[in-house]
């Protein structure tokens, strides 16, 4: 579904992604982890072209990710994305947040978009808040709406960029529960996260990054039980034992 | 000291109101045109490939370095030359004000667009919206909401500046008052009256802006 081949990215002279190669198969859940500044968020944002890259190749569902143009816009409409800071549109209600791209991009009639939105809001437990604005919601609630907004486009894959990092601890689970359910339904998912419990329960594979490189790319059990590199061992020991 | 005699004002109210109408007409048209053009300039300056942003920066800085009265006068002379036929004082003044104000509005709007969190644009693009759609539905509504008070303040300045059109022979509110004041030899009453009108309109506008600011801040 998602293929990344030797992806290279530079900020000026700084090489932020170094020949990154990995893939996400259809129905697979891949967790990307690593220390902060390792390039995880940059990597996931190259998948839908939010971050341009200079070398290598990325394809999603067989279509190349370009740097701009109509093809990229059309491809983005088929890939859902959830951000660390939610990025709900503050000037719109929850309902309009979820409806907007359905009506503007997919040209769904308003009534059809609203029906779809209501079904999704019910699914993420937010139907009672449909008429509110994002500012009236907690972080966990906002993130669940953001997931519904992405799902409204019937995506072929979902990208999650640290979806729980900006949340208060008591709200993390309500978001992870929605993501877990999604994974169990067979959604193709690429997830940047520090939630190793989620990774252990849900992921099929783990990609470990450090300093712009993919250092390990292995099945979940292999990664957690026998990390190959010192860097991954060090990372796991820091993140698991505290 | 002689008594105040307000008949010079009351007898000439229709004439003065014609002047006020022209002032309003010019203000509103130049405001709408200036904000529309200013928005286009701001977006191009932020997102168009070189050399467009540099050219726009030159335009904005050039006009902002110029006294408005000179710009009005120039366009009065230049627009007929460019079109090859006379266009009249009002259209040339309107063009001058629109282009001049667009330079100021575009800087306000540019700051407003930059003030909208970058993640908002990313979220809109990620959902499949084009850049233009993301601007229209997501970025500009938020930007205008944030900068509405400053845009209105700039428009109040524009309202006051329209009195400069006397240089091209247009009869705005102040010019109409000038004519009556010198003809009827009642300058004190006349200038007190128009000062009061400007004060009420501009102070009222500023008051409305402050209320709006408080409402938006909530």
Short mmCIF file of C-alpha atoms in Angstrom, two decimals:
data_model
loop_
_atom_site.label_atom_id
_atom_site.label_comp_id
_atom_site.label_asym_id
_atom_site.label_seq_id
_atom_site.Cartn_x
_atom_site.Cartn_y
_atom_site.Cartn_z
CA UNK A 1 0.00 0.00 0.00
CA UNK A 2 2.69 2.50 1.08
CA UNK A 3 6.15 2.00 -0.39
CA UNK A 4 9.10 4.21 0.54
CA UNK A 5 12.36 3.66 -1.28
CA UNK A 6 15.61 5.39 -0.26
CA UNK A 7 13.86 8.63 0.68
CA UNK A 8 16.31 11.49 1.19
CA UNK A 9 15.45 14.88 2.59
CA UNK A 10 17.61 17.92 3.23
CA UNK A 11 17.01 21.14 5.10
CA UNK A 12 19.81 23.15 3.51
CA UNK A 13 22.91 21.16 4.35
CA UNK A 14 21.18 19.17 7.11
CA UNK A 15 20.27 15.65 6.02
CA UNK A 16 17.05 14.98 7.97
CA UNK A 17 16.02 11.76 6.23
CA UNK A 18 18.79 9.40 5.12
CA UNK A 19 17.81 6.87 2.47
CA UNK A 20 14.75 5.69 4.36
CA UNK A 21 13.22 2.51 2.97
CA UNK A 22 10.15 0.81 4.41
CA UNK A 23 6.62 -0.17 3.48
CA UNK A 24 3.17 -0.64 4.93
CA UNK A 25 1.14 -3.49 3.46
CA UNK A 26 -2.62 -3.33 3.07
CA UNK A 27 -4.27 -3.88 6.45
CA UNK A 28 -0.97 -3.57 8.26
CA UNK A 29 -0.27 -1.34 11.27
CA UNK A 30 3.27 0.03 11.40
CA UNK A 31 4.43 2.01 14.41
CA UNK A 32 7.28 4.47 13.88
CA UNK A 33 9.21 5.32 17.03
CA UNK A 34 12.51 6.85 18.04
CA UNK A 35 13.99 9.71 20.03
CA UNK A 36 12.70 13.23 19.39
CA UNK A 37 14.40 14.86 16.45
CA UNK A 38 15.00 11.51 14.79
CA UNK A 39 12.87 12.40 11.75
CA UNK A 40 9.71 10.36 12.52
CA UNK A 41 7.24 13.19 11.92
CA UNK A 42 9.12 14.34 8.85
CA UNK A 43 9.05 10.80 7.47
CA UNK A 44 5.30 10.36 7.92
CA UNK A 45 4.62 13.77 6.37
CA UNK A 46 6.49 12.83 3.21
CA UNK A 47 3.94 10.06 2.63
CA UNK A 48 1.22 12.53 1.62
CA UNK A 49 3.63 15.17 0.34
CA UNK A 50 3.21 17.65 3.20
CA UNK A 51 6.99 17.52 3.48
CA UNK A 52 8.77 17.57 0.12
CA UNK A 53 11.73 15.21 -0.28
CA UNK A 54 14.70 15.43 -2.58
CA UNK A 55 15.74 11.87 -3.25
CA UNK A 56 14.14 8.44 -3.50
CA UNK A 57 10.58 7.42 -4.31
CA UNK A 58 7.30 7.03 -2.47
CA UNK A 59 4.21 5.37 -3.87
CA UNK A 60 0.81 4.95 -2.26
CA UNK A 61 -1.53 2.40 -3.83
CA UNK A 62 0.81 2.36 -6.83
CA UNK A 63 0.67 6.13 -7.35
CA UNK A 64 3.85 8.17 -7.00
CA UNK A 65 3.87 10.95 -4.42
CA UNK A 66 4.91 14.06 -6.33
CA UNK A 67 5.79 17.45 -4.91
CA UNK A 68 2.71 19.32 -6.10
CA UNK A 69 -0.11 19.37 -8.59
CA UNK A 70 -3.52 17.83 -9.02
CA UNK A 71 -2.36 14.25 -8.69
CA UNK A 72 -0.97 14.96 -5.24
CA UNK A 73 -4.20 16.71 -4.18
CA UNK A 74 -6.24 13.72 -5.36
CA UNK A 75 -3.95 11.29 -3.59
CA UNK A 76 -4.12 13.26 -0.33
CA UNK A 77 -7.90 13.02 -0.39
CA UNK A 78 -7.50 9.23 -0.19
CA UNK A 79 -5.04 9.25 2.73
CA UNK A 80 -6.32 10.24 6.15
CA UNK A 81 -4.04 12.17 8.49
CA UNK A 82 -4.25 12.91 12.20
CA UNK A 83 -1.95 15.52 13.73
CA UNK A 84 -0.33 15.94 17.12
CA UNK A 85 -2.13 19.23 17.75
CA UNK A 86 -5.49 18.04 16.31
CA UNK A 87 -5.78 20.96 13.86
CA UNK A 88 -9.54 21.09 13.92
CA UNK A 89 -10.78 24.25 12.22
CA UNK A 90 -11.62 26.58 15.14
CA UNK A 91 -14.11 28.72 13.19
CA UNK A 92 -16.33 25.77 12.31
CA UNK A 93 -18.55 23.44 14.30
CA UNK A 94 -17.58 19.82 14.79
CA UNK A 95 -20.17 18.89 12.15
CA UNK A 96 -18.72 21.32 9.59
CA UNK A 97 -15.18 20.20 10.37
CA UNK A 98 -16.09 16.67 9.34
CA UNK A 99 -18.32 17.70 6.42
CA UNK A 100 -16.03 20.22 4.71
CA UNK A 101 -13.70 18.05 2.65
CA UNK A 102 -16.55 15.62 1.89
CA UNK A 103 -18.54 18.36 0.18
CA UNK A 104 -15.67 20.40 -1.28
CA UNK A 105 -13.35 17.60 -2.42
CA UNK A 106 -15.60 14.57 -2.89
CA UNK A 107 -18.61 16.71 -3.96
CA UNK A 108 -20.92 14.74 -1.75
CA UNK A 109 -24.35 16.35 -1.32
CA UNK A 110 -24.63 18.07 2.04
CA UNK A 111 -27.28 15.65 3.33
CA UNK A 112 -25.16 12.64 2.48
CA UNK A 113 -22.08 14.24 4.09
CA UNK A 114 -24.04 14.99 7.25
CA UNK A 115 -25.36 11.45 7.47
CA UNK A 116 -21.83 10.09 7.09
CA UNK A 117 -20.56 12.59 9.66
CA UNK A 118 -23.20 11.65 12.20
CA UNK A 119 -22.43 7.97 11.82
CA UNK A 120 -18.71 8.61 12.35
CA UNK A 121 -19.26 10.95 15.30
CA UNK A 122 -21.42 8.28 16.90
CA UNK A 123 -18.66 5.78 16.32
CA UNK A 124 -16.02 7.93 18.09
CA UNK A 125 -18.49 8.86 20.83
CA UNK A 126 -18.80 12.52 19.83
CA UNK A 127 -22.32 12.73 18.39
CA UNK A 128 -23.55 14.83 21.33
CA UNK A 129 -20.97 17.51 20.53
CA UNK A 130 -21.72 17.91 16.81
CA UNK A 131 -22.90 21.54 17.14
CA UNK A 132 -20.01 22.68 19.34
CA UNK A 133 -16.87 24.46 18.27
CA UNK A 134 -13.46 22.82 18.84
CA UNK A 135 -12.59 25.35 21.55
CA UNK A 136 -15.35 23.93 23.72
CA UNK A 137 -13.90 20.40 23.65
CA UNK A 138 -11.13 18.67 25.58
CA UNK A 139 -7.99 17.54 23.77
CA UNK A 140 -9.10 13.93 23.69
CA UNK A 141 -12.48 14.90 22.30
CA UNK A 142 -10.87 17.09 19.64
CA UNK A 143 -8.57 14.28 18.56
CA UNK A 144 -11.49 11.86 18.25
CA UNK A 145 -13.26 14.40 16.00
CA UNK A 146 -10.04 14.73 13.98
CA UNK A 147 -10.02 10.97 13.46
CA UNK A 148 -13.67 11.09 12.35
CA UNK A 149 -12.79 13.93 9.97
CA UNK A 150 -10.08 11.81 8.36
CA UNK A 151 -12.31 8.71 8.17
CA UNK A 152 -15.08 10.70 6.48
CA UNK A 153 -13.06 10.64 3.27
CA UNK A 154 -13.10 6.80 3.20
CA UNK A 155 -9.30 6.69 3.22
CA UNK A 156 -7.30 3.75 1.91
CA UNK A 157 -4.72 4.37 4.65
CA UNK A 158 -4.39 6.48 7.80
CA UNK A 159 -1.34 8.43 8.99
CA UNK A 160 -1.07 9.34 12.67
CA UNK A 161 1.59 11.87 13.68
CA UNK A 162 2.02 11.57 17.46
CA UNK A 163 -1.75 11.61 18.01
CA UNK A 164 -1.55 11.42 21.82
CA UNK A 165 1.56 13.51 22.54
CA UNK A 166 -0.38 16.71 23.20
CA UNK A 167 -2.97 15.03 25.43
CA UNK A 168 -3.32 14.99 29.19
CA UNK A 169 -2.61 11.46 30.44
CA UNK A 170 -6.22 10.70 31.34
CA UNK A 171 -7.30 11.36 27.75
CA UNK A 172 -4.76 9.22 25.97
CA UNK A 173 -6.74 6.01 26.23
CA UNK A 174 -9.94 7.33 24.71
CA UNK A 175 -7.96 8.16 21.58
CA UNK A 176 -5.94 4.94 21.57
CA UNK A 177 -9.17 2.95 21.93
CA UNK A 178 -10.55 4.49 18.75
CA UNK A 179 -7.26 3.77 16.96
CA UNK A 180 -7.16 0.19 18.23
CA UNK A 181 -10.69 -0.43 16.99
CA UNK A 182 -9.73 0.99 13.62
CA UNK A 183 -6.70 -1.29 13.43
CA UNK A 184 -8.78 -4.35 14.32
CA UNK A 185 -11.13 -3.51 11.45
CA UNK A 186 -8.19 -3.85 9.09
CA UNK A 187 -7.32 -0.22 8.38
CA UNK A 188 -3.86 0.32 6.92
CA UNK A 189 -2.10 2.53 9.45
CA UNK A 190 1.25 4.26 9.88
CA UNK A 191 1.55 5.62 13.41
CA UNK A 192 4.27 7.81 14.88
CA UNK A 193 3.94 7.37 18.63
CA UNK A 194 5.72 6.89 21.94
CA UNK A 195 2.88 4.70 23.22
CA UNK A 196 4.75 1.40 23.39
CA UNK A 197 1.76 -0.32 25.01
CA UNK A 198 -0.29 0.51 21.92
CA UNK A 199 2.54 -0.69 19.70
CA UNK A 200 2.75 -4.00 21.55
CA UNK A 201 -0.99 -4.58 21.37
CA UNK A 202 -1.79 -3.35 17.89
CA UNK A 203 1.25 -3.00 15.64
CA UNK A 204 2.38 -5.61 13.19
CA UNK A 205 5.76 -4.04 12.64
CA UNK A 206 7.88 -1.42 14.35
CA UNK A 207 10.15 1.01 12.54
CA UNK A 208 12.79 2.52 14.82
CA UNK A 209 14.43 5.75 13.69
CA UNK A 210 17.45 7.63 14.95
CA UNK A 211 19.21 10.61 13.43
CA UNK A 212 17.21 10.51 10.20
CA UNK A 213 17.85 6.84 9.56
CA UNK A 214 15.63 3.80 9.81
CA UNK A 215 17.74 1.76 12.20
CA UNK A 216 15.40 -1.17 12.73
CA UNK A 217 12.37 -2.33 10.76
CA UNK A 218 11.10 -5.59 12.21
CA UNK A 219 8.08 -7.46 13.44
CA UNK A 220 6.71 -6.17 16.71
CA UNK A 221 7.75 -9.16 18.79
CA UNK A 222 11.25 -9.25 17.36
CA UNK A 223 11.68 -5.54 18.06
CA UNK A 224 10.45 -5.57 21.64
CA UNK A 225 11.99 -8.89 22.69
CA UNK A 226 15.32 -8.72 20.91
CA UNK A 227 16.18 -5.23 19.63
CA UNK A 228 19.23 -5.64 17.43
CA UNK A 229 20.96 -2.33 17.80
CA UNK A 230 22.35 -0.61 20.87
CA UNK A 231 20.40 2.52 19.97
CA UNK A 232 17.08 0.69 19.99
CA UNK A 233 17.97 -1.06 23.25
CA UNK A 234 18.87 2.23 24.85
CA UNK A 235 15.65 3.84 23.57
CA UNK A 236 13.49 1.00 24.85
CA UNK A 237 15.19 0.92 28.24
CA UNK A 238 14.57 4.65 28.62
CA UNK A 239 10.98 4.58 27.51
CA UNK A 240 9.84 1.36 29.20
CA UNK A 241 11.48 1.58 32.62
CA UNK A 242 10.26 4.67 34.36
CA UNK B 1 -17.79 88.66 19.64
CA UNK B 2 -20.60 88.00 17.22
CA UNK B 3 -23.29 85.43 17.82
CA UNK B 4 -23.09 82.05 16.15
CA UNK B 5 -25.27 81.88 13.07
CA UNK B 6 -25.97 78.32 11.98
CA UNK B 7 -28.14 79.22 9.00
CA UNK B 8 -25.10 78.88 6.75
CA UNK B 9 -25.05 75.21 7.79
CA UNK B 10 -28.77 74.52 7.73
CA UNK B 11 -29.42 76.29 4.44
CA UNK B 12 -26.68 74.33 2.73
CA UNK B 13 -27.35 70.91 4.23
CA UNK B 14 -28.35 69.24 0.94
CA UNK B 15 -25.14 70.52 -0.69
CA UNK B 16 -23.05 69.35 2.26
CA UNK B 17 -24.78 65.98 2.28
CA UNK B 18 -23.89 65.54 -1.38
CA UNK B 19 -20.27 66.01 -0.34
CA UNK B 20 -20.65 63.53 2.51
CA UNK B 21 -22.23 61.06 0.11
CA UNK B 22 -19.22 61.32 -2.20
CA UNK B 23 -16.90 60.81 0.77
CA UNK B 24 -18.77 57.66 1.77
CA UNK B 25 -18.95 56.40 -1.79
CA UNK B 26 -15.22 56.80 -2.27
CA UNK B 27 -14.42 55.27 1.14
CA UNK B 28 -16.57 52.20 0.70
CA UNK B 29 -15.59 51.48 -2.90
CA UNK B 30 -11.88 52.00 -2.19
CA UNK B 31 -12.18 49.86 0.95
CA UNK B 32 -13.82 46.94 -0.88
CA UNK B 33 -11.49 47.23 -3.86
CA UNK B 34 -8.44 47.74 -1.63
CA UNK B 35 -9.22 44.71 0.55
CA UNK B 36 -9.88 42.48 -2.48
CA UNK B 37 -6.70 43.58 -4.25
CA UNK B 38 -4.79 43.56 -0.96
CA UNK B 39 -5.83 39.94 -0.35
CA UNK B 40 -4.64 38.88 -3.80
CA UNK B 41 -1.35 40.73 -3.30
CA UNK B 42 -0.84 39.19 0.14
CA UNK B 43 -1.48 35.64 -1.09
CA UNK B 44 0.79 36.10 -4.13
CA UNK B 45 3.50 37.59 -1.97
CA UNK B 46 3.35 34.58 0.34
CA UNK B 47 3.04 31.78 -2.19
CA UNK B 48 3.87 32.78 -5.78
CA UNK B 49 7.23 31.82 -7.31
CA UNK B 50 9.96 34.45 -7.77
CA UNK B 51 10.01 37.18 -8.96
CA UNK B 52 6.33 37.87 -8.13
CA UNK B 53 6.81 38.35 -4.35
CA UNK B 54 9.72 40.73 -4.96
CA UNK B 55 7.70 42.77 -7.44
CA UNK B 56 4.80 43.01 -4.99
CA UNK B 57 7.15 44.01 -2.19
CA UNK B 58 8.45 46.79 -4.45
CA UNK B 59 4.91 47.93 -5.22
CA UNK B 60 3.86 47.94 -1.57
CA UNK B 61 6.96 49.69 -0.28
CA UNK B 62 6.96 52.16 -3.17
CA UNK B 63 3.38 53.27 -2.60
CA UNK B 64 3.80 53.40 1.15
CA UNK B 65 6.78 55.71 0.70
CA UNK B 66 4.67 58.15 -1.32
CA UNK B 67 2.44 60.94 0.01
CA UNK B 68 -1.16 60.05 -0.83
CA UNK B 69 -1.85 63.46 -2.33
CA UNK B 70 0.88 62.85 -4.89
CA UNK B 71 -0.60 59.47 -5.80
CA UNK B 72 -4.05 61.00 -6.32
CA UNK B 73 -2.59 63.71 -8.49
CA UNK B 74 -0.48 61.33 -10.52
CA UNK B 75 -3.35 59.02 -11.31
CA UNK B 76 -5.43 62.01 -12.36
CA UNK B 77 -2.74 62.74 -14.93
CA UNK B 78 -1.63 59.18 -15.76
CA UNK B 79 -4.86 57.20 -16.09
CA UNK B 80 -6.15 59.28 -19.04
CA UNK B 81 -2.72 58.98 -20.67
CA UNK B 82 -2.70 55.21 -20.21
CA UNK B 83 -6.25 54.74 -21.49
CA UNK B 84 -5.97 57.35 -24.21
CA UNK B 85 -9.16 59.11 -23.14
CA UNK B 86 -10.34 61.26 -20.21
CA UNK B 87 -11.89 59.27 -17.36
CA UNK B 88 -13.03 62.02 -15.02
CA UNK B 89 -11.90 62.93 -11.55
CA UNK B 90 -13.93 60.37 -9.60
CA UNK B 91 -12.77 57.20 -11.42
CA UNK B 92 -9.16 58.34 -11.33
CA UNK B 93 -9.38 59.16 -7.63
CA UNK B 94 -11.06 55.82 -6.95
CA UNK B 95 -8.29 53.97 -8.77
CA UNK B 96 -5.65 55.93 -6.87
CA UNK B 97 -7.26 55.23 -3.48
CA UNK B 98 -7.85 51.56 -4.27
CA UNK B 99 -4.25 50.96 -5.36
CA UNK B 100 -2.85 53.03 -2.48
CA UNK B 101 -5.00 51.37 0.18
CA UNK B 102 -4.34 47.91 -1.29
CA UNK B 103 -0.67 48.41 -0.37
CA UNK B 104 -1.60 49.02 3.26
CA UNK B 105 -4.34 46.38 3.43
CA UNK B 106 -2.06 43.75 1.87
CA UNK B 107 0.48 44.17 4.67
CA UNK B 108 -2.26 43.78 7.29
CA UNK B 109 -3.68 40.74 5.49
CA UNK B 110 -0.25 39.18 5.02
CA UNK B 111 0.35 39.38 8.77
CA UNK B 112 -3.13 37.93 9.33
CA UNK B 113 -2.47 34.96 7.07
CA UNK B 114 0.90 34.33 8.70
CA UNK B 115 -0.81 34.47 12.09
CA UNK B 116 -2.95 31.44 11.26
CA UNK B 117 -1.17 28.36 12.54
CA UNK B 118 0.76 26.52 9.84
CA UNK B 119 -0.82 23.26 10.94
CA UNK B 120 -4.21 24.52 9.81
CA UNK B 121 -3.01 24.80 6.22
CA UNK B 122 -1.37 21.37 6.49
CA UNK B 123 -4.56 19.80 7.84
CA UNK B 124 -6.59 21.33 5.02
CA UNK B 125 -4.11 20.18 2.36
CA UNK B 126 -3.91 16.72 3.92
CA UNK B 127 -7.69 16.32 3.54
CA UNK B 128 -7.38 16.84 -0.21
CA UNK B 129 -8.21 20.54 -0.47
CA UNK B 130 -6.22 22.48 -3.07
CA UNK B 131 -4.13 25.44 -1.89
CA UNK B 132 -6.80 27.85 -3.13
CA UNK B 133 -9.57 25.93 -1.35
CA UNK B 134 -7.52 25.74 1.85
CA UNK B 135 -7.10 29.53 1.70
CA UNK B 136 -10.77 30.14 1.03
CA UNK B 137 -12.32 27.81 3.59
CA UNK B 138 -9.69 27.55 6.32
CA UNK B 139 -6.96 30.20 6.36
CA UNK B 140 -8.66 33.41 5.18
CA UNK B 141 -11.78 33.13 7.38
CA UNK B 142 -9.54 32.80 10.43
CA UNK B 143 -7.16 35.51 9.24
CA UNK B 144 -9.95 38.03 8.55
CA UNK B 145 -11.56 37.35 11.90
CA UNK B 146 -8.29 38.12 13.64
CA UNK B 147 -7.51 41.23 11.63
CA UNK B 148 -10.98 42.74 11.30
CA UNK B 149 -10.30 45.44 13.92
CA UNK B 150 -7.08 46.56 12.19
CA UNK B 151 -8.75 46.53 8.77
CA UNK B 152 -11.54 48.74 10.09
CA UNK B 153 -9.09 51.10 11.76
CA UNK B 154 -7.28 51.43 8.43
CA UNK B 155 -10.65 52.13 6.80
CA UNK B 156 -11.33 54.97 9.24
CA UNK B 157 -8.00 56.49 8.20
CA UNK B 158 -9.10 56.06 4.58
CA UNK B 159 -12.35 57.87 5.38
CA UNK B 160 -10.37 60.84 6.69
CA UNK B 161 -7.90 60.74 3.81
CA UNK B 162 -10.62 61.05 1.16
CA UNK B 163 -10.67 64.80 1.92
CA UNK B 164 -7.53 65.02 -0.24
CA UNK B 165 -9.56 64.62 -3.44
CA UNK B 166 -9.97 68.40 -3.56
CA UNK B 167 -6.70 68.43 -5.53
CA UNK B 168 -8.49 66.90 -8.51
CA UNK B 169 -11.55 69.12 -8.11
CA UNK B 170 -13.90 66.60 -6.50
CA UNK B 171 -16.43 67.92 -3.98
CA UNK B 172 -16.16 65.67 -0.97
CA UNK B 173 -17.60 66.63 2.40
CA UNK B 174 -14.69 68.88 3.45
CA UNK B 175 -14.43 70.54 0.04
CA UNK B 176 -18.17 71.25 -0.02
CA UNK B 177 -17.85 72.84 3.41
CA UNK B 178 -14.91 74.93 2.21
CA UNK B 179 -16.96 76.28 -0.65
CA UNK B 180 -19.89 77.23 1.59
CA UNK B 181 -17.63 78.67 4.29
CA UNK B 182 -15.89 81.09 1.97
CA UNK B 183 -19.02 82.01 0.03
CA UNK B 184 -21.24 82.69 3.08
CA UNK B 185 -18.43 84.09 5.22
CA UNK B 186 -19.29 81.72 8.08
CA UNK B 187 -16.08 79.67 8.43
CA UNK B 188 -16.28 79.21 12.21
CA UNK B 189 -19.73 77.61 12.25
CA UNK B 190 -19.02 75.60 9.15
CA UNK B 191 -15.73 74.13 10.37
CA UNK B 192 -17.18 73.45 13.80
CA UNK B 193 -20.03 71.59 12.15
CA UNK B 194 -17.90 69.41 9.91
CA UNK B 195 -15.43 68.75 12.72
CA UNK B 196 -18.37 67.51 14.78
CA UNK B 197 -19.54 65.26 11.93
CA UNK B 198 -16.04 63.78 11.41
CA UNK B 199 -15.65 63.35 15.16
CA UNK B 200 -18.96 61.55 15.54
CA UNK B 201 -18.38 59.27 12.56
CA UNK B 202 -14.77 58.40 13.31
CA UNK B 203 -15.16 58.11 17.08
CA UNK B 204 -18.28 56.03 16.48
CA UNK B 205 -16.30 53.81 14.12
CA UNK B 206 -13.46 53.42 16.61
CA UNK B 207 -15.95 52.58 19.33
CA UNK B 208 -17.50 49.92 17.13
CA UNK B 209 -14.04 48.50 16.43
CA UNK B 210 -13.24 48.29 20.15
CA UNK B 211 -16.53 46.52 20.86
CA UNK B 212 -15.87 44.13 18.01
CA UNK B 213 -12.39 43.46 19.37
CA UNK B 214 -13.81 42.57 22.76
CA UNK B 215 -16.40 40.28 21.19
CA UNK B 216 -13.81 38.51 19.05
CA UNK B 217 -11.49 38.12 22.03
CA UNK B 218 -14.08 36.09 23.89
#
